[in-house]
Structures are given as structure tokens and as C-alpha cells.
Short mmCIF file of C-alpha atoms and ligand atoms in Angstrom, two decimals:
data_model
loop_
_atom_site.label_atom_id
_atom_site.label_comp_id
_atom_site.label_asym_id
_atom_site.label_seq_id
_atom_site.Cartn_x
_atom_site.Cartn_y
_atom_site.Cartn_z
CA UNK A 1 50.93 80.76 -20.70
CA UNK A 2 49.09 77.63 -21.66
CA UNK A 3 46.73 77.81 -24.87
CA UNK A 4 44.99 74.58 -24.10
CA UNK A 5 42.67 75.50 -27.50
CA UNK A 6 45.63 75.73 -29.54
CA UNK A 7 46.93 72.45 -27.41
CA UNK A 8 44.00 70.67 -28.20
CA UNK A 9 43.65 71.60 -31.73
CA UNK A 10 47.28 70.55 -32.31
CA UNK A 11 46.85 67.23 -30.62
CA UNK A 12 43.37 66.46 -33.12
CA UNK A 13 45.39 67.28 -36.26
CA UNK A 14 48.18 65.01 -35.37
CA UNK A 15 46.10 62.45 -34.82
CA UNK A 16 44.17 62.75 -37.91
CA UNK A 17 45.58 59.65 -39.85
CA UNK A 18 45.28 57.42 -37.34
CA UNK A 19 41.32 58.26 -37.00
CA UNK A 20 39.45 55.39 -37.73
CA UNK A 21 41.39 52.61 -35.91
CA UNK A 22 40.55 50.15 -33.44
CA UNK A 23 37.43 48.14 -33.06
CA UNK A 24 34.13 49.46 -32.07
CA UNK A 25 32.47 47.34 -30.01
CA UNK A 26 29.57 44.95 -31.23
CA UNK A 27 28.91 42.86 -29.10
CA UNK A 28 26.10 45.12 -28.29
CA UNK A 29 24.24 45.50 -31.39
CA UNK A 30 23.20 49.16 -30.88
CA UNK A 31 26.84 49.98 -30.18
CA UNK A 32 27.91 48.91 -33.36
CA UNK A 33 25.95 51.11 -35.61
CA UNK A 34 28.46 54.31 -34.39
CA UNK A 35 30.71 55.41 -37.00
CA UNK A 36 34.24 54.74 -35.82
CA UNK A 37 35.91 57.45 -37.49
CA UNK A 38 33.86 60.15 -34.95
CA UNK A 39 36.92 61.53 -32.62
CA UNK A 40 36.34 64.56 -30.48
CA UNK A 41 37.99 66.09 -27.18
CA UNK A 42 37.07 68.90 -24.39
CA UNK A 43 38.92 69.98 -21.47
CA UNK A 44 37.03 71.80 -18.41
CA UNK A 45 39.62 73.65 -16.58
CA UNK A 46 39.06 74.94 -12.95
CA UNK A 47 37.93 77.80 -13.47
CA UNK A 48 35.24 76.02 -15.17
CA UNK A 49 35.93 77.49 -18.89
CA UNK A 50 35.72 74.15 -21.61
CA UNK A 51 37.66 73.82 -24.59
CA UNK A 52 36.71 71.76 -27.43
CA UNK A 53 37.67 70.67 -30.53
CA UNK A 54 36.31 67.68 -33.12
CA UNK A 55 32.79 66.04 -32.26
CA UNK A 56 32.43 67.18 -28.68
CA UNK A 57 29.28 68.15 -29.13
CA UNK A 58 27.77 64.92 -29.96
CA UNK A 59 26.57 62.44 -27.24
CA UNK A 60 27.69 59.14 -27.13
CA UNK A 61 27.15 56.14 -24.95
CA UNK A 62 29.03 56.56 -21.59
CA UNK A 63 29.10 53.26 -20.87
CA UNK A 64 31.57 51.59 -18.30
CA UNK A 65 32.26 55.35 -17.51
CA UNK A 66 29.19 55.96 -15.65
CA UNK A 67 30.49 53.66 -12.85
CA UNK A 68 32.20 56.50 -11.48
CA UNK A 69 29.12 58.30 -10.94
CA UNK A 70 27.00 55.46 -10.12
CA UNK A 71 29.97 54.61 -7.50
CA UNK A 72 30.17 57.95 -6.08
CA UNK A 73 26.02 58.07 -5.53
CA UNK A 74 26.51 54.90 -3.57
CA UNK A 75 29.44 55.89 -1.55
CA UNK A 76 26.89 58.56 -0.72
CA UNK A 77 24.68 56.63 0.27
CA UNK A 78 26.23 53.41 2.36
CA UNK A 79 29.93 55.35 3.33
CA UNK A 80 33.30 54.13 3.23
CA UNK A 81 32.36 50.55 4.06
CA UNK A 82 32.03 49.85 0.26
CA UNK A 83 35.74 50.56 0.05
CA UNK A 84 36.24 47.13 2.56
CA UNK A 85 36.69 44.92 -0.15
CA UNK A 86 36.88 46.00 -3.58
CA UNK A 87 39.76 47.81 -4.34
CA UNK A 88 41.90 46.21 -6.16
CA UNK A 89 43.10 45.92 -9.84
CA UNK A 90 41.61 42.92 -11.29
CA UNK A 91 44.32 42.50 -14.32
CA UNK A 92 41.18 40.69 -15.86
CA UNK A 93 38.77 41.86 -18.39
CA UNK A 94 35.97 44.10 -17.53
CA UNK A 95 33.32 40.89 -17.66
CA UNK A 96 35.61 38.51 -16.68
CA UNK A 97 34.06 35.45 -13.94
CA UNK A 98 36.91 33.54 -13.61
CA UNK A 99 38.74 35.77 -10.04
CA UNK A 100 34.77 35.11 -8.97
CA UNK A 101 34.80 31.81 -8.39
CA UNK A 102 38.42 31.77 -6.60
CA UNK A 103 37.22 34.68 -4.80
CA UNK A 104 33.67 33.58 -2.78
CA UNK A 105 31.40 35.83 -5.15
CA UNK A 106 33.30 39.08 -4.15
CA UNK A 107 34.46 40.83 -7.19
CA UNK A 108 37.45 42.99 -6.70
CA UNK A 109 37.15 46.30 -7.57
CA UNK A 110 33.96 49.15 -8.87
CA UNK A 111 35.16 49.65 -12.22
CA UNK A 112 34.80 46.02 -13.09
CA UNK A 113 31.20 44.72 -14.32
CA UNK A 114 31.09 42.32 -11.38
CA UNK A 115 31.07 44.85 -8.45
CA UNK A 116 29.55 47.99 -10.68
CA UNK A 117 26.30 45.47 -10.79
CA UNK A 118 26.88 44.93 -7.10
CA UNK A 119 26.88 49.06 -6.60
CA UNK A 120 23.96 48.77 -8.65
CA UNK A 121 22.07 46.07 -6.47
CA UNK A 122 23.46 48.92 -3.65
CA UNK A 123 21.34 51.65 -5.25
CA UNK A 124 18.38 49.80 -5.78
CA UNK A 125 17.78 49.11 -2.20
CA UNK A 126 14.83 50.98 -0.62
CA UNK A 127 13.67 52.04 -4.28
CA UNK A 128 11.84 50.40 -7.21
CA UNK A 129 14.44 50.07 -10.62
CA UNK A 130 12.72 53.19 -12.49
CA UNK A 131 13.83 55.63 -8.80
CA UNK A 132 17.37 54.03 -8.85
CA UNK A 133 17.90 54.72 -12.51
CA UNK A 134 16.41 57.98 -12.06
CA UNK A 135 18.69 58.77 -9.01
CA UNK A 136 21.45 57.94 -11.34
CA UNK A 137 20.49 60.06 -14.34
CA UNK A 138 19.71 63.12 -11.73
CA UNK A 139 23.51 62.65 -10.75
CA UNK A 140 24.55 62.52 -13.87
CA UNK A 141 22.78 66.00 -15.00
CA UNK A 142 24.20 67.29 -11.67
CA UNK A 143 27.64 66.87 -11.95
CA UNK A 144 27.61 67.78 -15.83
CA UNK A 145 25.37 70.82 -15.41
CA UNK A 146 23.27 69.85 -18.13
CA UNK A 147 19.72 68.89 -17.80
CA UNK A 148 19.63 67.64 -21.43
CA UNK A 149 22.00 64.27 -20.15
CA UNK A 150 19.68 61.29 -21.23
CA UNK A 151 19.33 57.73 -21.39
CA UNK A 152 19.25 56.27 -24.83
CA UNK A 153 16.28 53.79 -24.49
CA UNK A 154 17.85 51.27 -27.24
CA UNK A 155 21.06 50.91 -26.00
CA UNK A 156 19.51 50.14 -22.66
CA UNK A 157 17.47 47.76 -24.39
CA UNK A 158 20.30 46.25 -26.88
CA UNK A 159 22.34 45.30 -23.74
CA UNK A 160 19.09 43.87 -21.99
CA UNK A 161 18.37 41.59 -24.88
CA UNK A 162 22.51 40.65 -25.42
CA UNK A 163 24.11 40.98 -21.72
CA UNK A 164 24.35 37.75 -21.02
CA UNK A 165 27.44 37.83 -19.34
CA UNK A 166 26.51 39.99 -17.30
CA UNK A 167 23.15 38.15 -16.45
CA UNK A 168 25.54 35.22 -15.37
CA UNK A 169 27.95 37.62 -13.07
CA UNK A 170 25.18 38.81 -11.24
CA UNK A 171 23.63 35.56 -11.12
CA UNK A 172 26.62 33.72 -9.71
CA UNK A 173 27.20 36.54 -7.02
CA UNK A 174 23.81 36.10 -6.11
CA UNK A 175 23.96 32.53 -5.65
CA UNK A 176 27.01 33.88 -2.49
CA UNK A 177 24.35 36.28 -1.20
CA UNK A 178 26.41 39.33 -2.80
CA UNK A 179 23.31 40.53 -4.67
CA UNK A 180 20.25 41.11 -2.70
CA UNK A 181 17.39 41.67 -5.22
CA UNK A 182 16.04 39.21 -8.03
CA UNK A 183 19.09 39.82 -10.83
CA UNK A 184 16.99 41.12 -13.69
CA UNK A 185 15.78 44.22 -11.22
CA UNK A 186 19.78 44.86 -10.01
CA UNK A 187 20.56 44.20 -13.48
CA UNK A 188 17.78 46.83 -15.51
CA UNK A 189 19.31 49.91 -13.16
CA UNK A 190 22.51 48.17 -14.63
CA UNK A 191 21.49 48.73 -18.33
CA UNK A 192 20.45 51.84 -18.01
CA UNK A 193 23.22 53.50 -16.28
CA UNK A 194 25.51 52.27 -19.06
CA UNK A 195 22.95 53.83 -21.57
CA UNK A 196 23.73 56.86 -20.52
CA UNK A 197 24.63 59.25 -23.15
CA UNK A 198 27.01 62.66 -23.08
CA UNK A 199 28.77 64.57 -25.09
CA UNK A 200 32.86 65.54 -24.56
CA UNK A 201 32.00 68.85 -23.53
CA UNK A 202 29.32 67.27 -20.55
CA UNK A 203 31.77 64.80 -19.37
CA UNK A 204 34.31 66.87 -19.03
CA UNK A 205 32.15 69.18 -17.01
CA UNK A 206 31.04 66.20 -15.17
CA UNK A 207 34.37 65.04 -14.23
CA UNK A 208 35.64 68.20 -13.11
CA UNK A 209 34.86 68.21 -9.47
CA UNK A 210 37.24 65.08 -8.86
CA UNK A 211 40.34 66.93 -10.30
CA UNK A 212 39.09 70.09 -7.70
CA UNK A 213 39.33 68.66 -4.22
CA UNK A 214 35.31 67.01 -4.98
CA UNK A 215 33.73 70.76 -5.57
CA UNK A 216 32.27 71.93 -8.84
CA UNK A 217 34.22 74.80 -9.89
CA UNK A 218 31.04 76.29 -11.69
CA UNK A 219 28.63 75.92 -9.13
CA UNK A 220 30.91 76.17 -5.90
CA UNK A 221 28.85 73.34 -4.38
CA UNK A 222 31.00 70.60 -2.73
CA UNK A 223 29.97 67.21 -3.91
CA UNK A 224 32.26 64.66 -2.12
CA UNK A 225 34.77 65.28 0.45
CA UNK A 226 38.17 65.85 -0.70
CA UNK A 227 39.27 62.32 0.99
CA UNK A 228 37.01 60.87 -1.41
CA UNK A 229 37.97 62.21 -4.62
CA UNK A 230 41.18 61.47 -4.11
CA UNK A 231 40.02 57.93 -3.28
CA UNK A 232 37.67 57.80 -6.15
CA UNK A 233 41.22 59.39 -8.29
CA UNK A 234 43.24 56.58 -7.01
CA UNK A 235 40.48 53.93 -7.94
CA UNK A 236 40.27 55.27 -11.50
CA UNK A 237 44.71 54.96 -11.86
CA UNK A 238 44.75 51.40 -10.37
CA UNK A 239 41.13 49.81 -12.10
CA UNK A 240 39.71 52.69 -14.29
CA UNK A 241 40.93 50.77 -17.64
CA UNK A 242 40.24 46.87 -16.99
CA UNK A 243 43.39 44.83 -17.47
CA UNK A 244 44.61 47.56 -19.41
CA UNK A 245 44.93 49.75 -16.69
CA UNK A 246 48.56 49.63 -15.87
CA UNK A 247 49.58 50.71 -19.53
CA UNK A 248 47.43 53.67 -19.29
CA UNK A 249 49.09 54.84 -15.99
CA UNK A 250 52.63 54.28 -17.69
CA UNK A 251 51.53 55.84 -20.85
CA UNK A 252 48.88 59.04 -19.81
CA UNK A 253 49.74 59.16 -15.93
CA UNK A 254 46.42 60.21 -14.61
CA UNK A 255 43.74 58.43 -13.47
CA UNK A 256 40.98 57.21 -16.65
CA UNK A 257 37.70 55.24 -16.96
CA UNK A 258 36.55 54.02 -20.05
CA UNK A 259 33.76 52.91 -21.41
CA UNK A 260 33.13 50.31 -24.40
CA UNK A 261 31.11 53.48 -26.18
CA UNK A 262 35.06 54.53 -27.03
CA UNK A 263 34.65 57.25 -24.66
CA UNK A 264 37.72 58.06 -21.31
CA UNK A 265 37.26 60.52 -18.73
CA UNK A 266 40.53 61.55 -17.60
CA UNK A 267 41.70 63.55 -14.25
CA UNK A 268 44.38 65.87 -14.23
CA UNK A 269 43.82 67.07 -10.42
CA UNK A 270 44.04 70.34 -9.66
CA UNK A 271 43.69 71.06 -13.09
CA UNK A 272 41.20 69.91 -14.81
CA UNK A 273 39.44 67.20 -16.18
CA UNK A 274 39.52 65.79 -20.13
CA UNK A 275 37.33 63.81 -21.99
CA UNK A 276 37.75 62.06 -25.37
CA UNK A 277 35.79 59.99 -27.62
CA UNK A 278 36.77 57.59 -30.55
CA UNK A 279 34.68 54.67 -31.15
CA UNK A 280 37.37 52.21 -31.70
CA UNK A 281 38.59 49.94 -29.35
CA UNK A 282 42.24 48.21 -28.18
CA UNK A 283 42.25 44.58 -27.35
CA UNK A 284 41.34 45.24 -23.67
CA UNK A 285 38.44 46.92 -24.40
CA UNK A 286 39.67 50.85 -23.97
CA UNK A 287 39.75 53.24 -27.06
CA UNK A 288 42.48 53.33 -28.61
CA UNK A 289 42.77 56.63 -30.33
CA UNK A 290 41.20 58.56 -26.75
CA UNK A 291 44.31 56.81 -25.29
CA UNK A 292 46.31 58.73 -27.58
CA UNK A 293 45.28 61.76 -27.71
CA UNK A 294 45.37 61.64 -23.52
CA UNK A 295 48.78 60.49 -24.11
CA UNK A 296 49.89 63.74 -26.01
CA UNK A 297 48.04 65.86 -24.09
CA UNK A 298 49.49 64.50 -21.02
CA UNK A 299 53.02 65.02 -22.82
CA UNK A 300 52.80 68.66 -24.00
CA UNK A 301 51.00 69.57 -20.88
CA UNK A 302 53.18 68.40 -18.72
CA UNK A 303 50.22 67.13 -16.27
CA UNK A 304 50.73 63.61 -14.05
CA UNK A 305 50.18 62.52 -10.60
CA UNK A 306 53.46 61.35 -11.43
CA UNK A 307 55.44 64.82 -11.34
CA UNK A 308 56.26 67.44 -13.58
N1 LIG B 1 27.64 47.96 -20.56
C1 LIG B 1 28.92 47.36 -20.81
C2 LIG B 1 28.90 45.93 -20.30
O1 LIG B 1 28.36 45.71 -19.27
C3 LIG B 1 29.97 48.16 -20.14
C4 LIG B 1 31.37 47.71 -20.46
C5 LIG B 1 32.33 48.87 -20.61
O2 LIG B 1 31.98 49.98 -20.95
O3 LIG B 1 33.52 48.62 -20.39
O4 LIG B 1 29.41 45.06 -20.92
#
């Protein structure tokens, strides 16, 4: 039988001379103070037991990975029709503006800045920013089973005062009519659901119900249809890593999101789900170390959507 402690343990000592590589990101300030060498890994099974090994227990920012959730709250709440356009790998980086302009304002795909502000602008409607950001958190807690998930209030603010990318995006969709409230309201839910902060251990939990047909394992409650987490699965293979998102599907095999915080949520379905976290960052943007270590585990598990 599977030890997937003794898996996981093996995989963290392997990877212990490599720890420390990559670059964390600084291009928000706040992000930049995390100590790259941090590196930690849980994996919540179906049955909803978690193992852990390294720095799981400490939060980190969720970043880009909270697009999942914050795309899964608005699938809830506007249906399929959000899957019309926007589905499609962007093989651009995650703030990238140039496909916008060839493209009328529609960005391509949920996973990339462009149409995760757009979900955002989708959540706000019908609520003032502090309710849509509080929708989001509540989620968040949900699906991780952890009232303690929080917002870290500088980080929120650090990307406020620095996103200026991201201020243009949403600025230049606007000017098509593809963002429907003033851009520093759509954009303030935006900062704040990247702000979000878990540990491995939460997002692991939190991930779990994708790799289980869209139920919580723990709880038994059903939180999207299985249709949809298989939609939300094939979303995270095809866009979940930027343009970087091919190379993770040839070298893990299961469908990822990252985040710039160095953290990946992985889904192994009908197994269970993994996350990692090590603050230093490949070229597109994805951590590199995380990568590994899926990579390995993948390997010596023998899970892929791919086949045995
Ligand atoms: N908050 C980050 C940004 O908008 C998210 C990027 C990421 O995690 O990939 O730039």
C-alpha cells in the first residue's frame, strides 16, 4: 500500500539542495520580504486524512491561486455562460495586454489577470467591494474548513499601491464595455482576493473537492456539480500555469494553478489534491521548486490524467 507520509517525506529530502532557488517575486513589495528558502507540502486524500511535511503549517499569500475559487463562486453565481468565451490557453504571461488589443477587450481564459479581474467585476455586481471580498473569503474558509483563512491587509495594500498593470488591463477592458463598475472598485475585490493567505495543509483541504467529483470528502456536502469540476480540472491543465502551462502538463500531468506567492495547488482526481509552497519563481512566473516536488510526486505515485 501507498505511504504517502513516507512519499512525501522522501520527495522533501531529495529536494533539499535545490531549496532556495528561483526568484521570489518583487514586484510587489510585500511579496518580497518572504524568505525563499521556506518549502513545505500536504496532500488531502479522499478520505479527507492530510499529510504534511516541511512548512505546511505556515500561511502564505495564495495569490493567482485564488482564481479558482473566486472562478468557481462566480460560475455559481452567473452559470455556464462564463465558459462562452474564455477558455483558452493564452501562451502569454499572466499580465500580459498585448492578445487584448487583437482580441476586442476579451481576455482569453480565468486564470489569466485579464479575465480573473473580469470574474471579479462579475462578483461585485449587486454588492458593495467590502460584500464581494467577503463572499470570497467566506468561500475560501468553506472549501478549506478553516475559519482562521484571512486576508493579509498589506499585501492587499502593496499590490493596490504597485498594480499598475493591472490598473491598465482593467482599464483597457473597460474602455470595450467588458468591465462594468468604475476599475478601482472591480479592481480592490481584485487585491484582496490575491491577499489571501493559507497554509499547505488549508489548500490542500481546499482543493480537495475538485479531485472528488466537486464534494468535500470531510463534510459530504456537494459544492459544484461533477460537470463542473471536471471543467474547472480541465481549465487548470490547459491555463492553470500562464505560458508555462504546457510544460507543467508534460512534466506533473495534472491540472495546477499557481500563484506568484510560490504556492501550486495541484489535482490528482479521484485521489486527492496536493499543495506546495516555495517562494521562488521560474521565468514564467510559477515556482520552481513546487514544480518539482509535484513532478516527483507525480512520478513515484504514479497519478496523471494521463494514465497509469
Ligand atoms: N496578484 C498578482 C497580480 O495580479 C497575481 C499574479 C499571480 O499570482 O500569478 O499580479
Amino acid at each position: 500500500m501507498l505511504d504517502l507520509q513516507q512519499l512525501i517525506n522522501g520527495v522533501y529530502d531529495d529536494l533539499q539542495s535545490s531549496v532556495g532557488q528561483g526568484r521570489v517575486a518583487d514586484y510587489i513589495p510585500e511579496l518580497a520580504k518572504v524568505d525563499p528558502r521556506k518549502f513545505g507540502i500536504a496532500v488531502t486524500t479522499l478520505d479527507g486524512e492530510t499529510v504534511s511535511v516541511g512548512d505546511a503549517d505556515e500561511s502564505f499569500s495564495i495569490q493567482s491561486i485564488s482564481k479558482v475559487f473566486a472562478l468557481t463562486l462566480a460560475l455559481g453565481k452567473i452559470g455556464d455562460g462564463l465558459w462562452r468565451v474564455g477558455r483558452e490557453p493564452s501562451g502569454t504571461a499572466f499580465n500580459s495586454i498585448i492578445q487584448l488589443e487583437q482580441e476586442q477587450g476579451l481576455p482569453r481564459n480565468p486564470f489569466i489577470n485579464a479575465r480573473a479581474i473580469v470574474v471579479a467585476d462579475i462578483l461585485l455586481a449587486g454588492h458593495k467591494p467590502r460584500e464581494a471580498i467577503g463572499e470570497i473569503l467566506r468561500f475560501s474558509r468553506f472549501v478549506a474548513n478553516d475559519e482562521t483563512v484571512s486576508i493579509d491587509p498589506d499585501v492587499a495594500r502593496s499590490e493596490q499601491a504597485t498594480g499598475f498593470r493591472n490598473v491598465a488591463l482593467a482599464n483597457y477592458m473597460r474602455s470595450f464595455g467588458n468591465i462594468k463598475h468604475p476599475t478601482e472598485l472591480t479592481l480592490g475585490v481584485y487585491f484582496h482576493q490575491c491577499a489571501i493567505e493559507m497554509s499547505c495543509r488549508q489548500l490542500s483541504h481546499a482543493g480537495v473537492f475538485l479531485a472528488n467529483g466537486g464534494r468535500d470528502p470531510h463534510t459530504l456536502q456537494s459544492i459544484v456539480s461533477h460537470e463542473r469540476a471536471r471543467r474547472i480540472n480541465a481549465l487548470m491543465l490547459t491555463c492553470g500555469h500562464y505560458d508555462g502551462s504546457g510544460d507543467f502538463a508534460f512534466r506533473v500531468g495534472l491540472p495546477g494553478k499557481s500563484g506568484v506567492g510560490g504556492g501550486i495547488m495541484a489535482i490528482a482526481p479521484g485521489r486527492a489534491s496536493i499543495a506546495v509552497w516555495s517562494p521562488g519563481l521560474n521565468a514564467q512566473g510559477n515556482s520552481m521548486l513546487g514544480t518539482r516536488a509535484l513532478e516527483l510526486i507525480a512520478q513515484r505515485t504514479g497519478w496523471s490524467v494521463f494514465g497509469p
